[in-house]
PDB file of C-alpha atoms in Angstrom:
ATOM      1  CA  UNK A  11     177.742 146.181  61.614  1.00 91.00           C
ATOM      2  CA  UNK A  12     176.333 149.353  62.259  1.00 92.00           C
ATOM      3  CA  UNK A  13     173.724 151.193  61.842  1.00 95.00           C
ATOM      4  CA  UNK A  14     172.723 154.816  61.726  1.00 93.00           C
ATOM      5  CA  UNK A  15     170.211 157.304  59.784  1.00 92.00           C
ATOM      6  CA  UNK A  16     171.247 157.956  56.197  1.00 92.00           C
ATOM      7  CA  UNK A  17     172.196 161.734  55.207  1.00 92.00           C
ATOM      8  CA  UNK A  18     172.482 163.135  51.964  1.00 92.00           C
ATOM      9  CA  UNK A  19     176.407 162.271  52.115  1.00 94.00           C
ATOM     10  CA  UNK A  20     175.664 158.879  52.288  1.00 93.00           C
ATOM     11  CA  UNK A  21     173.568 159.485  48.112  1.00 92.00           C
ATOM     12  CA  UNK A  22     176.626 158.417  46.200  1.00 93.00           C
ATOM     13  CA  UNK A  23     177.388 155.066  48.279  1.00 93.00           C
ATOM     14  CA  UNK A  24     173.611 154.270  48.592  1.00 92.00           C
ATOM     15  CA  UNK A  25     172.733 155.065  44.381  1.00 91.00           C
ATOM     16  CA  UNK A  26     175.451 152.655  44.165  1.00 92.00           C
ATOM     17  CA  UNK A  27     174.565 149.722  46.200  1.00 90.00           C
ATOM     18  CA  UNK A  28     171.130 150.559  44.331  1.00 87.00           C
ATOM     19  CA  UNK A  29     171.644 150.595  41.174  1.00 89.00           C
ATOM     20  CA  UNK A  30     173.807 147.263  40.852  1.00 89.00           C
ATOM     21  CA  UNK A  31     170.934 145.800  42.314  1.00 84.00           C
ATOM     22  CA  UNK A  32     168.779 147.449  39.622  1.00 82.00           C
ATOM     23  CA  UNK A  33     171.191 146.430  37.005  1.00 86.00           C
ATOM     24  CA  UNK A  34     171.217 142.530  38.078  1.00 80.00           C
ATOM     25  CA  UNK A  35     167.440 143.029  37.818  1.00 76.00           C
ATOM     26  CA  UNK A  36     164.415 140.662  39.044  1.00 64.00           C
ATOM     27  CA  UNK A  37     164.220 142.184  42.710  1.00 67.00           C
ATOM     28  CA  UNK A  38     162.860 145.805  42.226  1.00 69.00           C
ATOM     29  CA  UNK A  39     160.950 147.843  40.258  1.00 62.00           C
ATOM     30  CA  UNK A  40     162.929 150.720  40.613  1.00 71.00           C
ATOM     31  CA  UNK A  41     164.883 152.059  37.781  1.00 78.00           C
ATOM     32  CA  UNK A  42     168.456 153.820  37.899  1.00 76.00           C
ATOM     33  CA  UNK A  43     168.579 156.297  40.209  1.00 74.00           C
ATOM     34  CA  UNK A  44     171.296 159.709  40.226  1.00 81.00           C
ATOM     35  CA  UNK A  45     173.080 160.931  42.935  1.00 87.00           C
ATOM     36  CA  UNK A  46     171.056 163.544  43.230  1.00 89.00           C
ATOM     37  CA  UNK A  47     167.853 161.140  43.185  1.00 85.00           C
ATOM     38  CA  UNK A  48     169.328 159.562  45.899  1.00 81.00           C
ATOM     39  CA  UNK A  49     169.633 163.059  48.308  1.00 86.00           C
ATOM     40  CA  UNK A  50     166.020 163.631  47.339  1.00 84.00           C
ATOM     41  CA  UNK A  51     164.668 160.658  48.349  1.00 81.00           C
ATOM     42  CA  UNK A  52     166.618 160.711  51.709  1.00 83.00           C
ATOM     43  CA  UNK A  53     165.892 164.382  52.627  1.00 85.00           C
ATOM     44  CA  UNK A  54     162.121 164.038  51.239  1.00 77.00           C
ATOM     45  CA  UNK A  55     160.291 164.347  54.235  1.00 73.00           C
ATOM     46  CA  UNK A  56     162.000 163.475  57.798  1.00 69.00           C
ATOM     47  CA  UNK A  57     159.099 163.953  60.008  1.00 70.00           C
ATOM     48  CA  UNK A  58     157.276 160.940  58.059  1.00 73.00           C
ATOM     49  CA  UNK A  59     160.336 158.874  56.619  1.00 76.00           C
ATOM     50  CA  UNK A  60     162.911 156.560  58.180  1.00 83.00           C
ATOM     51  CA  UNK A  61     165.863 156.081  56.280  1.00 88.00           C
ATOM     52  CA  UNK A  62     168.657 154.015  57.562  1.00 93.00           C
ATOM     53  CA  UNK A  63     171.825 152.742  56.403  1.00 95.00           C
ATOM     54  CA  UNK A  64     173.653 149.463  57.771  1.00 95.00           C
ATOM     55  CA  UNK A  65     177.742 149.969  57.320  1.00 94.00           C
ATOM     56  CA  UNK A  66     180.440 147.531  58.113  1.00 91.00           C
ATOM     57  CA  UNK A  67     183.274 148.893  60.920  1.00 91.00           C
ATOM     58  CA  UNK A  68     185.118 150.505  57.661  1.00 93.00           C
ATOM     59  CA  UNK A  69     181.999 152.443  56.677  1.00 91.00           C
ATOM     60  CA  UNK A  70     181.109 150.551  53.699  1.00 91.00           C
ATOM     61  CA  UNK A  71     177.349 150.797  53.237  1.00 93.00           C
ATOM     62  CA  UNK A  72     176.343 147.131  53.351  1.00 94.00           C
ATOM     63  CA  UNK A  73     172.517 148.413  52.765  1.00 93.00           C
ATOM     64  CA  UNK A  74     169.634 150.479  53.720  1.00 92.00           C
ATOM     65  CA  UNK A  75     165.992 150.887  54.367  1.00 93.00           C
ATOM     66  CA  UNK A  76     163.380 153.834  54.467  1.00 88.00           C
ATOM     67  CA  UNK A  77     160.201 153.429  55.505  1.00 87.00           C
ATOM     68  CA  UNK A  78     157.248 155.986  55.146  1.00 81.00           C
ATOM     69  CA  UNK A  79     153.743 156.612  53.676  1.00 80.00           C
ATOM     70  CA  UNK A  80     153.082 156.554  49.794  1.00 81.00           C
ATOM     71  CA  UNK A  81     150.091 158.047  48.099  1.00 84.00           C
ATOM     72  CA  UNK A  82     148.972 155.087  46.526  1.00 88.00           C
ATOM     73  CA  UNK A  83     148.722 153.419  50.111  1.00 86.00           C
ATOM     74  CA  UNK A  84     145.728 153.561  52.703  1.00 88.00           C
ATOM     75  CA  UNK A  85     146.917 155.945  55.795  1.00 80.00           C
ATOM     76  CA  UNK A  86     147.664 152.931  57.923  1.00 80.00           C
ATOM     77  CA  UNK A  87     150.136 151.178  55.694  1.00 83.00           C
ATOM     78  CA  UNK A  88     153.276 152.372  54.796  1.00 83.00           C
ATOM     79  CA  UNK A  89     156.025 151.728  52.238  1.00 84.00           C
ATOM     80  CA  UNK A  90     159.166 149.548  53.163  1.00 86.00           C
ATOM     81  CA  UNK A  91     162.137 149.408  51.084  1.00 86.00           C
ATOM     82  CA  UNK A  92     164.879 147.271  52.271  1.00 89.00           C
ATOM     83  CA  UNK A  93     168.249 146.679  49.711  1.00 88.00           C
ATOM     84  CA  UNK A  94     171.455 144.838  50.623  1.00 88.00           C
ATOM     85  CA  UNK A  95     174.943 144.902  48.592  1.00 85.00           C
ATOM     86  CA  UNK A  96     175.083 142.432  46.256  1.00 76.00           C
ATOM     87  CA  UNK A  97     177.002 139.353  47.498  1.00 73.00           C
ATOM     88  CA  UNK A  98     175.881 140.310  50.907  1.00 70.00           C
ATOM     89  CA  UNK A  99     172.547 138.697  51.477  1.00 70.00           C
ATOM     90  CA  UNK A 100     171.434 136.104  54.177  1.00 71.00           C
ATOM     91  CA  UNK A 101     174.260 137.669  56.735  1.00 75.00           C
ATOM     92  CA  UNK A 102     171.489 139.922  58.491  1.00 84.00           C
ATOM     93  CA  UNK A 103     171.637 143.060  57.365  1.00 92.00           C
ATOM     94  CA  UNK A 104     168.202 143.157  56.433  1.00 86.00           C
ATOM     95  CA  UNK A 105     167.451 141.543  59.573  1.00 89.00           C
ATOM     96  CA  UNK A 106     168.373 144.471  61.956  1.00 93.00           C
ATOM     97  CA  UNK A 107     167.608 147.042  59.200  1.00 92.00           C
ATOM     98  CA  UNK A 108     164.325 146.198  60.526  1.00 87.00           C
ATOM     99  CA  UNK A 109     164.972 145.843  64.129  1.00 88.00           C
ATOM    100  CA  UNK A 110     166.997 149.400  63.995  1.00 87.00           C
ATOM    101  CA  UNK A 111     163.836 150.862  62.270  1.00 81.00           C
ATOM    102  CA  UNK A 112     161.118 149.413  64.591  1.00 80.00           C
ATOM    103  CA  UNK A 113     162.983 151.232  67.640  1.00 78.00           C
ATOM    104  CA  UNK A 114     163.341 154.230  65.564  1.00 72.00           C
ATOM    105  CA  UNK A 115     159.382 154.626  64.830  1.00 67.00           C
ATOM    106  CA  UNK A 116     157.192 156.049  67.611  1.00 56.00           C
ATOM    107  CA  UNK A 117     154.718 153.123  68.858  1.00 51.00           C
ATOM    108  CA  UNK A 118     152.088 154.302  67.054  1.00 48.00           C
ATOM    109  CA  UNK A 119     153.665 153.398  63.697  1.00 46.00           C
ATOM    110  CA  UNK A 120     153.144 150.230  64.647  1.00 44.00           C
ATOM    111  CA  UNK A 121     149.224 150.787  64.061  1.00 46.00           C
ATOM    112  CA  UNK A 122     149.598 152.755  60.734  1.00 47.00           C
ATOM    113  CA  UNK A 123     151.732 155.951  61.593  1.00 46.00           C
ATOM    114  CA  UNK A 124     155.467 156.423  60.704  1.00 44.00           C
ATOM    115  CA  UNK A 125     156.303 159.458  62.181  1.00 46.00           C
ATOM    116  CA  UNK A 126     160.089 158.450  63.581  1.00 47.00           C
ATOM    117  CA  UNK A 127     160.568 159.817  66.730  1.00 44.00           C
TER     118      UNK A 127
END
């Protein structure tokens, strides 16, 4: 597995793996997102967001997770939004998702802050 910041080529794979999750239902609230959702949400503000993506060694995007501040939040929590392909759960992905994005943050986004560095 690998894994590497998301880019707006990745939108198409990533609404994908997304939306069959939406479509299965139960897990998120999120509702069906567009290609072009996706590239928004992933290009929406790199100085404060984290987006990953976890692939496999042919590339196939096995999941992803961005991290950042939301409005609706105090200014030391942030949002966390981790998905995996369905079929794909309890192998890890999610596991170092999170590892991957803990190294990515600066130290202080450990207290509140998730400016990547």
């Amino acid at each position: 597995m690998h894994i590497r910041p998301a880019s707006a080529v990745d939108a198409r794979s990533l609404s994908e793996l997304l939306n069959e999750i939406i479509a299965l239902g139960g897990t998120t609230a999120l509702k069906t997102l567009t290609k072009a959702d996706m590239i928004s949400w992933i290009v929406s503000n790199p100085a404060e967001y984290a987006f990953l993506i976890a692939e496999d060694e042919r590339g196939e995007a096995l999941g992803f997770q961005a991290i950042g501040p939301r409005k609706t939040l105090p200014p030391e929590a942030c949002d966390i939004a981790t998905f995996t392909r369905s079929g794909k759960a309890q192998l890890g992905i999610g596991s170092a998702l999170f590892s991957a994005t803990e190294k990515k943050l600066k130290p202080s986004a450990i207290t509140g802050s998730t400016q990547p560095s």
